[in-house]
mmCIF file of C-alpha atoms and ligand atoms in Angstrom:
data_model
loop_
_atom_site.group_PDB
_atom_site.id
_atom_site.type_symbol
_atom_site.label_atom_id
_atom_site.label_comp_id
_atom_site.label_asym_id
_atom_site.label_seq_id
_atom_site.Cartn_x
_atom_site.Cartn_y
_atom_site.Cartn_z
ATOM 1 C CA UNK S 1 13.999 -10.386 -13.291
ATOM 2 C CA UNK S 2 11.879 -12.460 -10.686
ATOM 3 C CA UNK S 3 13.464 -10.621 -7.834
ATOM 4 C CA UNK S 4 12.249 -7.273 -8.916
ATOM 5 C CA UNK S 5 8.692 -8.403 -9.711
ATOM 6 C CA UNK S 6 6.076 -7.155 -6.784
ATOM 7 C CA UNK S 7 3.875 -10.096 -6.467
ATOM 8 C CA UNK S 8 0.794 -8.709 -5.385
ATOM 9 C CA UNK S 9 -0.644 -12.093 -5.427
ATOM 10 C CA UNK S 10 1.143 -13.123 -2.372
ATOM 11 C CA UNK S 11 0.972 -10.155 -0.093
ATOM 12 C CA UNK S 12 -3.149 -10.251 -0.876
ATOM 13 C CA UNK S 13 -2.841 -13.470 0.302
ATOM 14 C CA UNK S 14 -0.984 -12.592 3.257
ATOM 15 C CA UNK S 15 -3.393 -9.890 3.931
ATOM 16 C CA UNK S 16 -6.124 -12.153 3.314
ATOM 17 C CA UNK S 17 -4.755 -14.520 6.334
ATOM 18 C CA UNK S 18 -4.719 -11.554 8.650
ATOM 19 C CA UNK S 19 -7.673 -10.957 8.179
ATOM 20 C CA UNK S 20 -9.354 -14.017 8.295
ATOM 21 C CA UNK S 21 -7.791 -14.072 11.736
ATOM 22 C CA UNK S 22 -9.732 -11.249 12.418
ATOM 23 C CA UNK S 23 -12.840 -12.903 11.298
ATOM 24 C CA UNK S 24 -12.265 -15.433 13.295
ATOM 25 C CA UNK S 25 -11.851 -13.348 16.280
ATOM 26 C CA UNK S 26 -15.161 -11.507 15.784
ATOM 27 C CA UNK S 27 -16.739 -15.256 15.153
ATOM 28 C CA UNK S 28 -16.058 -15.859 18.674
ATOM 29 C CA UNK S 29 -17.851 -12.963 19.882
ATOM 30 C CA UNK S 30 -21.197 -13.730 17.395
ATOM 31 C CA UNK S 31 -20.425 -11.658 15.076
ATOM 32 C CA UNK S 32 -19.831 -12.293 11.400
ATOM 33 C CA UNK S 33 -18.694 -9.407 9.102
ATOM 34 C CA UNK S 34 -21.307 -8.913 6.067
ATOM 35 C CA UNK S 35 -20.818 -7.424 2.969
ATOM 36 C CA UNK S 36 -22.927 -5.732 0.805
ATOM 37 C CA UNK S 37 -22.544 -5.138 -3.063
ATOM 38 C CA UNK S 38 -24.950 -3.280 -5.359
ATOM 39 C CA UNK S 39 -24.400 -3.895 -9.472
ATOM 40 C CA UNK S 40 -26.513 -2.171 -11.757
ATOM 41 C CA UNK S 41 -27.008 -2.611 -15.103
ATOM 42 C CA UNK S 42 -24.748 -6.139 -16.680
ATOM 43 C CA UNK S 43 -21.036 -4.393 -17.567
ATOM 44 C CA UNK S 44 -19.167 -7.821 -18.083
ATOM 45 C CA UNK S 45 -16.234 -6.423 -16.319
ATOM 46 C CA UNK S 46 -18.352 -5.993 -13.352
ATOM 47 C CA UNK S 47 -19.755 -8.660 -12.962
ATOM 48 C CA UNK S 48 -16.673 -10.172 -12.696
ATOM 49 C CA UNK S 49 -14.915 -8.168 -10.267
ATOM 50 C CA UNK S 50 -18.598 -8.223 -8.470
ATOM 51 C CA UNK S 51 -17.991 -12.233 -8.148
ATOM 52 C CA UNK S 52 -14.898 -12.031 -6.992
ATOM 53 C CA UNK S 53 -15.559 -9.810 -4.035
ATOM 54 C CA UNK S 54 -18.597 -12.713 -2.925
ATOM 55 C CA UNK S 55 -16.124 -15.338 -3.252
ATOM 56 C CA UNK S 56 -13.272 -13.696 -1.198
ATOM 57 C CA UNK S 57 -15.927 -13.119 1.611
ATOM 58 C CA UNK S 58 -16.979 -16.520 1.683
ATOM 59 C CA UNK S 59 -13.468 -17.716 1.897
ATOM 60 C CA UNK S 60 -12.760 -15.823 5.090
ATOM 61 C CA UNK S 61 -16.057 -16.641 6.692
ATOM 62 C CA UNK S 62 -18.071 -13.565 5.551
ATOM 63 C CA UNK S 63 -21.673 -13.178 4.925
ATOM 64 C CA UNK S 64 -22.049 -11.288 1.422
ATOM 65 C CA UNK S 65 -25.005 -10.048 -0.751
ATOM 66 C CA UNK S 66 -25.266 -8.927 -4.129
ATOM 67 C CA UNK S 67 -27.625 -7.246 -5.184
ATOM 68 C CA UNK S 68 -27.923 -7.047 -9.183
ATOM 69 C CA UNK S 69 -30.715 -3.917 -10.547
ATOM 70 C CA UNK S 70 -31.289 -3.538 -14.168
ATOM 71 C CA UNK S 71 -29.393 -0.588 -15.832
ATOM 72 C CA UNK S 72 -32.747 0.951 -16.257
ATOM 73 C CA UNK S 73 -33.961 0.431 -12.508
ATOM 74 C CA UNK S 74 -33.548 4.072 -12.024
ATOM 75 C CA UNK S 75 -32.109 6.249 -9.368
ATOM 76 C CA UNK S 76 -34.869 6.551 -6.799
ATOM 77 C CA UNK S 77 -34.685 2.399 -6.484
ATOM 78 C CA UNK S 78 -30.901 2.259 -5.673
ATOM 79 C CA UNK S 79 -31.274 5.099 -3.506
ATOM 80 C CA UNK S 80 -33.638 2.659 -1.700
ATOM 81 C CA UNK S 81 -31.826 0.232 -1.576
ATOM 82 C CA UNK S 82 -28.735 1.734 -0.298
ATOM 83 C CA UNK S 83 -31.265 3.144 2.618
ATOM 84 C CA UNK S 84 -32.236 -0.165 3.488
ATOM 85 C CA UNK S 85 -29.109 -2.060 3.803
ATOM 86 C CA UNK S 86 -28.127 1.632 5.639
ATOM 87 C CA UNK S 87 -30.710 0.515 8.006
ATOM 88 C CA UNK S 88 -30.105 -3.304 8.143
ATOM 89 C CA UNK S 89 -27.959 -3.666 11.053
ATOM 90 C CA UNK S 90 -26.538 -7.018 9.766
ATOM 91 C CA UNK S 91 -24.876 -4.947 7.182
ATOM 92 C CA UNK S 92 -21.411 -4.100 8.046
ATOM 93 C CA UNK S 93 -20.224 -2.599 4.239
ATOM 94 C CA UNK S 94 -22.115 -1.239 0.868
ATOM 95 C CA UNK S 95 -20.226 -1.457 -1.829
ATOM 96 C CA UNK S 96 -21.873 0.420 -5.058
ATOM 97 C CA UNK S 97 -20.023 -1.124 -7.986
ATOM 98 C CA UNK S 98 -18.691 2.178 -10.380
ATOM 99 C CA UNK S 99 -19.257 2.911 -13.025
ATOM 100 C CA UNK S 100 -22.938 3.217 -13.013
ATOM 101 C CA UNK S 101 -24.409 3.217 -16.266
ATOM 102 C CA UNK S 102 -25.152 6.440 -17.868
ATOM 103 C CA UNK S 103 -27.980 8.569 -16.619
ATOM 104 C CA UNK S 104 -26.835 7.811 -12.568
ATOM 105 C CA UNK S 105 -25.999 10.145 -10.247
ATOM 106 C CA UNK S 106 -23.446 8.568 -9.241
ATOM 107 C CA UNK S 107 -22.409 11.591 -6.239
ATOM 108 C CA UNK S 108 -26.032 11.376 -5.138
ATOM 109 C CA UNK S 109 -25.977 7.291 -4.662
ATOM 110 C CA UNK S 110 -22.322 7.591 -2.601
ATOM 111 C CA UNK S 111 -23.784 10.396 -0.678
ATOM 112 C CA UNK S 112 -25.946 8.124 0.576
ATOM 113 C CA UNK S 113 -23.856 5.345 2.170
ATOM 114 C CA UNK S 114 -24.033 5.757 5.958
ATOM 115 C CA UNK S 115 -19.884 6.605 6.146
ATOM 116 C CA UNK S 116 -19.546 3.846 8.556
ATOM 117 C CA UNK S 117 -20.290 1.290 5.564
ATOM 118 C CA UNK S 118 -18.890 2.556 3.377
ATOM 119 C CA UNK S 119 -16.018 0.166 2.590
ATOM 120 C CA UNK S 120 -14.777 1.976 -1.196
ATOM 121 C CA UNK S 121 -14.257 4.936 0.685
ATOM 122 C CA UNK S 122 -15.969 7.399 -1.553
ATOM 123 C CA UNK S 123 -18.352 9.153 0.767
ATOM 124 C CA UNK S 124 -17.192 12.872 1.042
ATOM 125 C CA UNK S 125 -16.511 12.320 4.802
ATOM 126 C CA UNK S 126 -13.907 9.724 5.025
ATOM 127 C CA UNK S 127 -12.786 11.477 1.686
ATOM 128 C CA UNK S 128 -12.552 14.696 3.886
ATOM 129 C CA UNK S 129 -10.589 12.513 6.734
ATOM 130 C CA UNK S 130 -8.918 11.062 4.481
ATOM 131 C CA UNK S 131 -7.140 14.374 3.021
ATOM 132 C CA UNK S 132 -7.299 15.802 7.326
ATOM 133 C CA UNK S 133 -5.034 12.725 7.520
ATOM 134 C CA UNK S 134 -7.978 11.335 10.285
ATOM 135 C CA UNK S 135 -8.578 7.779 10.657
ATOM 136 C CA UNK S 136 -10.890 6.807 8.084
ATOM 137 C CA UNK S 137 -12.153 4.168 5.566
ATOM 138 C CA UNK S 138 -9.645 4.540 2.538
ATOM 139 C CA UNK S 139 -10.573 3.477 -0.993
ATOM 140 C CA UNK S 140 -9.180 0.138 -1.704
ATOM 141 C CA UNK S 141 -6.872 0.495 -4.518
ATOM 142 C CA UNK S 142 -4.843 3.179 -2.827
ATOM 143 C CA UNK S 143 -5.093 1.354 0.552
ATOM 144 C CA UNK S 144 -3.415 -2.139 -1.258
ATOM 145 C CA UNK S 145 -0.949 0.081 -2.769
ATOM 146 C CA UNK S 146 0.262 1.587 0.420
ATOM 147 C CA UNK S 147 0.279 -1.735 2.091
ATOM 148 C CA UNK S 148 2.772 -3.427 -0.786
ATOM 149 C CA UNK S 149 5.243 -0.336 -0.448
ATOM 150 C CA UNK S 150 5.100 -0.946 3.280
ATOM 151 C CA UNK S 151 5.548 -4.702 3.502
ATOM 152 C CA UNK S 152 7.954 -4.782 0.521
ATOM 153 C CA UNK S 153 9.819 -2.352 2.851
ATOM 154 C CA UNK S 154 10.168 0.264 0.228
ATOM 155 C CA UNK S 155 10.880 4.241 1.195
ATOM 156 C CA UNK S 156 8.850 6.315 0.720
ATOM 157 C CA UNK S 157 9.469 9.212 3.056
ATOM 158 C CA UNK S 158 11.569 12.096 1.258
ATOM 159 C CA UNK S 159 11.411 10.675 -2.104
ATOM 160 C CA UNK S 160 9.276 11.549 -5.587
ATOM 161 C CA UNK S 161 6.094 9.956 -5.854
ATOM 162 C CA UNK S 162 4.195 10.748 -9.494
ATOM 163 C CA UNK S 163 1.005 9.571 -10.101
ATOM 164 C CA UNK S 164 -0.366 9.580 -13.618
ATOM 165 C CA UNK S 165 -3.881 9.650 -13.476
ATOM 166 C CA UNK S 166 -6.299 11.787 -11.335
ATOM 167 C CA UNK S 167 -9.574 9.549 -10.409
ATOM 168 C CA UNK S 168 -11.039 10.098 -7.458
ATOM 169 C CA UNK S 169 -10.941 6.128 -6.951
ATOM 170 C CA UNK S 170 -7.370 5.513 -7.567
ATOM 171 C CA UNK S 171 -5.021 9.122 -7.940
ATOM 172 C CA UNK S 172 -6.635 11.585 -5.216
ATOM 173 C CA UNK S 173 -6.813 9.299 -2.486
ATOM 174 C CA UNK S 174 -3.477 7.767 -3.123
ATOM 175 C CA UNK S 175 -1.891 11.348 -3.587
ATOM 176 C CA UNK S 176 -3.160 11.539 -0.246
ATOM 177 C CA UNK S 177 -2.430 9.091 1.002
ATOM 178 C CA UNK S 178 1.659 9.236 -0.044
ATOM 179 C CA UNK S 179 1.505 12.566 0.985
ATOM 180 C CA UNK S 180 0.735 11.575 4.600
ATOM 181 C CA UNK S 181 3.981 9.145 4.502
ATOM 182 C CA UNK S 182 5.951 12.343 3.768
ATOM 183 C CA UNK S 183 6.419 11.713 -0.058
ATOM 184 C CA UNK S 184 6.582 14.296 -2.164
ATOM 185 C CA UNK S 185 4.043 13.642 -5.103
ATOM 186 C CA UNK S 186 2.848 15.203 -8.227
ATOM 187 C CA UNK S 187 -0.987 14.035 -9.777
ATOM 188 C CA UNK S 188 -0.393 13.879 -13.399
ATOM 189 C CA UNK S 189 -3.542 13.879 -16.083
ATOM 190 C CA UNK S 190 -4.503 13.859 -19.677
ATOM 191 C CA UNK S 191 -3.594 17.670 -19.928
ATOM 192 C CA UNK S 192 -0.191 17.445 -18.685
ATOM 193 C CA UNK S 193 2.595 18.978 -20.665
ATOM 194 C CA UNK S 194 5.669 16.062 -21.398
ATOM 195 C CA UNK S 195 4.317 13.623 -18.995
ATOM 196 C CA UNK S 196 7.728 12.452 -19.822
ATOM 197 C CA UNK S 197 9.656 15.037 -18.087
ATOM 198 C CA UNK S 198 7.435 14.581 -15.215
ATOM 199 C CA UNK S 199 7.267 11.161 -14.835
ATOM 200 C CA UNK S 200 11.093 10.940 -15.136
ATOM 201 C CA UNK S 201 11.629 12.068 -11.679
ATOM 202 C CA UNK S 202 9.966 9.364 -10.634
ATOM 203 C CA UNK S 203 11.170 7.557 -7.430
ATOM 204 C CA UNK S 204 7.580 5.684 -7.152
ATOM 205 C CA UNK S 205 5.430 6.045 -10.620
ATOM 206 C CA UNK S 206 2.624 5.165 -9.827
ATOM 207 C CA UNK S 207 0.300 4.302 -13.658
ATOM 208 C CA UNK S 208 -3.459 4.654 -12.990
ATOM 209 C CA UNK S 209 -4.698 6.498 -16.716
ATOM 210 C CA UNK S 210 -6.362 3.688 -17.314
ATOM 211 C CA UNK S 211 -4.745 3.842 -21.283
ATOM 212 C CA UNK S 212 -2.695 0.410 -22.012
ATOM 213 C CA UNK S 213 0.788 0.290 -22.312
ATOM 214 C CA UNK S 214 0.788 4.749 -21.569
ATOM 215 C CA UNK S 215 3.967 4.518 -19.701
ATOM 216 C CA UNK S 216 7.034 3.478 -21.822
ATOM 217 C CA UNK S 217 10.302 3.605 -21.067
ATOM 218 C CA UNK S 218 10.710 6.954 -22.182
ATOM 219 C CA UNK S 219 8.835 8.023 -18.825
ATOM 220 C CA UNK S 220 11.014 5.921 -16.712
ATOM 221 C CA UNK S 221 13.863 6.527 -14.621
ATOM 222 C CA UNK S 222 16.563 3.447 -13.679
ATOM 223 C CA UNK S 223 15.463 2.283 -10.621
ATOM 224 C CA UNK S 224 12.057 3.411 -10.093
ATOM 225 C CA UNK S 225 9.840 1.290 -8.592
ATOM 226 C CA UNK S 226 6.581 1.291 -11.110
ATOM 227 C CA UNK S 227 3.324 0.442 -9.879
ATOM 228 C CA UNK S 228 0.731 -0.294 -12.540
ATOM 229 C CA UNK S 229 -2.974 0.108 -11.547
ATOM 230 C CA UNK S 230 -3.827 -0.354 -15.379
ATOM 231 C CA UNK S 231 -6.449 -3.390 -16.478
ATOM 232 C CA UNK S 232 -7.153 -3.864 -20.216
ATOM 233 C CA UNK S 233 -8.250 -7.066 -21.512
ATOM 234 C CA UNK S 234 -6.364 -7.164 -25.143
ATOM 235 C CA UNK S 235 -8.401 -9.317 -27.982
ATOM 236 C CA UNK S 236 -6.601 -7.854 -31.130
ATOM 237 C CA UNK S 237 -3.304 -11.040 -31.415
ATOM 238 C CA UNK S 238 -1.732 -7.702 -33.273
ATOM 239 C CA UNK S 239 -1.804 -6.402 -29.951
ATOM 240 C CA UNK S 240 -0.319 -8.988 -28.040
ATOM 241 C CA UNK S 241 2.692 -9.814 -30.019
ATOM 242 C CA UNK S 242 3.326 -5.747 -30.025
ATOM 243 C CA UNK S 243 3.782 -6.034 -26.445
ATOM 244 C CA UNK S 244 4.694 -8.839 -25.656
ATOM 245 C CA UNK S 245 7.226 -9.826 -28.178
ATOM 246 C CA UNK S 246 8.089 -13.624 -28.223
ATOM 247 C CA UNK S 247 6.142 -14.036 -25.231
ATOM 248 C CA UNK S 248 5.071 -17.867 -25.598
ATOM 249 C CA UNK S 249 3.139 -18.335 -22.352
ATOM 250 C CA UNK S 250 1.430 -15.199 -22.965
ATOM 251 C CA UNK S 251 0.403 -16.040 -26.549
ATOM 252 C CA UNK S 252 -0.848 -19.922 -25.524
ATOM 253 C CA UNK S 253 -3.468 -18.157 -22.888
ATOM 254 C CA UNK S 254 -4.359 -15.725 -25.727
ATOM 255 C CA UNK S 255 -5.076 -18.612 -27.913
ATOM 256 C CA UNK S 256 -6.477 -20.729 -25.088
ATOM 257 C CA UNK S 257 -8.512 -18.057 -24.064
ATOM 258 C CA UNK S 258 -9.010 -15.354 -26.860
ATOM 259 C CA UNK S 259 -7.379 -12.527 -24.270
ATOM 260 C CA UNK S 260 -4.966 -11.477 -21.898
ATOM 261 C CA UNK S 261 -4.645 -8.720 -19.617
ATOM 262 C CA UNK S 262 -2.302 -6.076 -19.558
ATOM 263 C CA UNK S 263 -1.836 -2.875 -17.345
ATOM 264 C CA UNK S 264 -0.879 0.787 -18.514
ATOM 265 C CA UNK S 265 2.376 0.538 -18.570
ATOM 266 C CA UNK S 266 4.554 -1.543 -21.452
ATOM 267 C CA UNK S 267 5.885 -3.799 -19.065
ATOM 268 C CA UNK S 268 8.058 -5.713 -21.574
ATOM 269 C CA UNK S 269 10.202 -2.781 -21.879
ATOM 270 C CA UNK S 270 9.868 -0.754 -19.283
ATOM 271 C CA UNK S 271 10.998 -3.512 -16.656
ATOM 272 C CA UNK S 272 14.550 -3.737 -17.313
ATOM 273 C CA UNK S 273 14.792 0.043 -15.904
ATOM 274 C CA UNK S 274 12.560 -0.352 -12.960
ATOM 275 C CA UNK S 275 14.038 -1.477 -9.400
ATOM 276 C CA UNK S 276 10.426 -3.133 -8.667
ATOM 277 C CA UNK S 277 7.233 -3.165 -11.000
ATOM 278 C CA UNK S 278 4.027 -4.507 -10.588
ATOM 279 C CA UNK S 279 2.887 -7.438 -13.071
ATOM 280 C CA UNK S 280 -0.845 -7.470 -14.736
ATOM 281 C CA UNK S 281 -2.667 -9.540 -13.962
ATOM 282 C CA UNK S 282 -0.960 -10.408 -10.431
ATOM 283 C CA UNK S 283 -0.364 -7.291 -8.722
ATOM 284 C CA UNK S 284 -2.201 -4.565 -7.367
ATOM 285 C CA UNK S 285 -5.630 -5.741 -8.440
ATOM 286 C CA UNK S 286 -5.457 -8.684 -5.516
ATOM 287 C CA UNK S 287 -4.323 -6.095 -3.551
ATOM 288 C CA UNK S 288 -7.261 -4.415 -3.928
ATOM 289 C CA UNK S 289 -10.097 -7.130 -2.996
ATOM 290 C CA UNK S 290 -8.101 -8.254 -0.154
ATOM 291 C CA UNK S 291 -8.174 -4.173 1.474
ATOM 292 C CA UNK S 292 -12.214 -4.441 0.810
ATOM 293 C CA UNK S 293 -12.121 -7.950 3.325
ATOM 294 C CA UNK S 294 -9.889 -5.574 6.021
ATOM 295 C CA UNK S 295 -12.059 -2.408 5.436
ATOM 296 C CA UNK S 296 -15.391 -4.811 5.982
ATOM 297 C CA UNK S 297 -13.848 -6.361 9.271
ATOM 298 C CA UNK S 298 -12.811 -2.747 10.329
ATOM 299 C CA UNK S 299 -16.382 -1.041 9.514
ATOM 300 C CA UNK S 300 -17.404 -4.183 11.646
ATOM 301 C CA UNK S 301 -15.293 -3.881 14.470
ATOM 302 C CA UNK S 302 -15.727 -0.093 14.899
ATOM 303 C CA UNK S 303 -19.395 0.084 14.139
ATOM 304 C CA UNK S 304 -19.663 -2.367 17.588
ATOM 305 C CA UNK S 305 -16.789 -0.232 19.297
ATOM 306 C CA UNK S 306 -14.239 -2.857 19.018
ATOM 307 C CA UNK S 307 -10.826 -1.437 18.635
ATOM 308 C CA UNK S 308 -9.854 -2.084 14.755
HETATM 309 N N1 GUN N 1 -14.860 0.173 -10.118
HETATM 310 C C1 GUN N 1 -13.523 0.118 -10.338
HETATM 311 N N2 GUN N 1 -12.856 0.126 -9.168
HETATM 312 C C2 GUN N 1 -13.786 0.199 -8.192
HETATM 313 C C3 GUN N 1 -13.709 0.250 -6.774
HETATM 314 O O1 GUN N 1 -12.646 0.241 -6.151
HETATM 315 N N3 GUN N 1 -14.905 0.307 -6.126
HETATM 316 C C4 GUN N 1 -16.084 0.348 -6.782
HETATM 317 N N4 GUN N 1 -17.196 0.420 -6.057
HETATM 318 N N5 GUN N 1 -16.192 0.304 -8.097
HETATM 319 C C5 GUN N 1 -15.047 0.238 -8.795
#
């Protein structure tokens, strides 16, 4: 079983060492690769992944700033804000946490990231250089996910990639993205008819609905390799021991902790069919902080002209 698991994990951490080389490199030239991240409004879930993309900077020797707004701070003060760390030339990435809370123009705020800072990726230019197949900056998620199908040497060229779920964070880009390494790929959504059928053909299923435990076996063909972008944090026990039958280490951290997290695709029994699959917690979500430290160092580098 151990052999097919994708450890995300690792590669992020292999990533990680790259590019604190990187870092290092620009540290010897003055220059230290800074980070900017706006949360508004106090979504637990973001704050959390908000933390986490501080602490990885420090780590590598990266300057960071958060900046936290109340969810009623409006849209006129982030669009401020977002203009001055545009004009802060200390600040090498902006990172606008998503979702915004309700009322946000959430287009209007991305619009506003000058495109060289903008380290998610979601400005409409790199998303237009993206899809031109241009050197851009790619959103993370997709970015990681390309990375682990390159270093875990699997092909991609010629064969079926499906994606189930069309966000313009996650399925677009990475449609595009598989596209440009000559897959052949089909963005599935809520309104597609027997997902099954379609998901079948599968070579590379790639599960970003962001529904737990969506893609069963049923949607599986042996030997797929099944990516799973899912993140749900299960409290219900009911839950757990549905999924994760007889699972003892994953019932003592749901007692120990009162949840555990779990992706969008039944892992329990869809793994025996899949070649490779992607754990949750553990697999493409470190894959996805660890892109955010390269896409920093890269706005860094080619903001100063310094080949990236
Ligand atoms: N929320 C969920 N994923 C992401 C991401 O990749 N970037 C941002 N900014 N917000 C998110």
């Amino acid at each position: 079983m151990n052999e097919k698991l994708l450890d995300g994990k690792r590669l992020a951490a292999e990533i990680r060492g790259e590019v604190g080389e990187r870092v290092a490199g620009l540290a010897a030239r003055g220059i230290v690769p800074r980070l900017d991240v706006i949360l508004v409004g106090d979504d637990p879930a973001s704050r959390v992944y908000v933390g986490a993309k501080a602490r990885a900077c420090e780590k590598l020797g990266m300057a960071s700033g958060t900046h936290r707004l109340e969810a009623g701070a409006g849209q006129a003060a982030v669009e401020r804000l977002v203009d001055d760390l545009n004009a802060d030339p200390g600040v090498d990435g902006i990172l606008v946490q998503l979702p915004l809370p309700d009322g946000y123009d959430t287009h209007a705020v991305l619009d506003r990231i000058d495109p060289a800072k903008d380290v998610d990726g979601f400005h409409p230019l790199n998303v237009g250089l993206l899809q031109q197949g241009r050197p851009a900056l790619v959103a993370c998620t997709p970015a990681g996910i390309m990375e682990l199908l390159r270093r875990e040497k699997i092909p991609v060229e010629g064969r079926r990639a499906v994606i189930v779920g069309r966000s313009d964070i996650v399925g677009k880009p990475l449609a595009m993205l598989l596209l440009h390494a000559h897959a052949t790929v089909t963005l599935c959504h809520s309104r597609t008819r027997d997902l099954a059928a379609v998901t079948g053909q599968a070579d590379i299923l790639v599960a970003a609905a962001g529904k737990l435990a969506l893609i069963g076996p049923e949607h599986v063909k042996p030997g797929a390799v099944v990516i799973d972008v899912g993140i749900h944090r299960i409290t219900e026990r009911e839950t757990v021991e549905r999924l994760f039958p007889g699972d003892e280490a994953r019932m003592a951290r749901f007692e120990a902790k009162g949840s555990v997290l779990a992706g969008d695709v039944d892992f329990v029994r869809v793994a025996p069919l899949a070649s490779r699959i992607t754990p949750v917690p553990g697999g493409v979500g470190p894959l996805t902080i660890a892109m955010l430290m390269a896409n920093t160092v890269r706005a860094a580098s080619l903001r100063r002209g310094i080949e990236a």
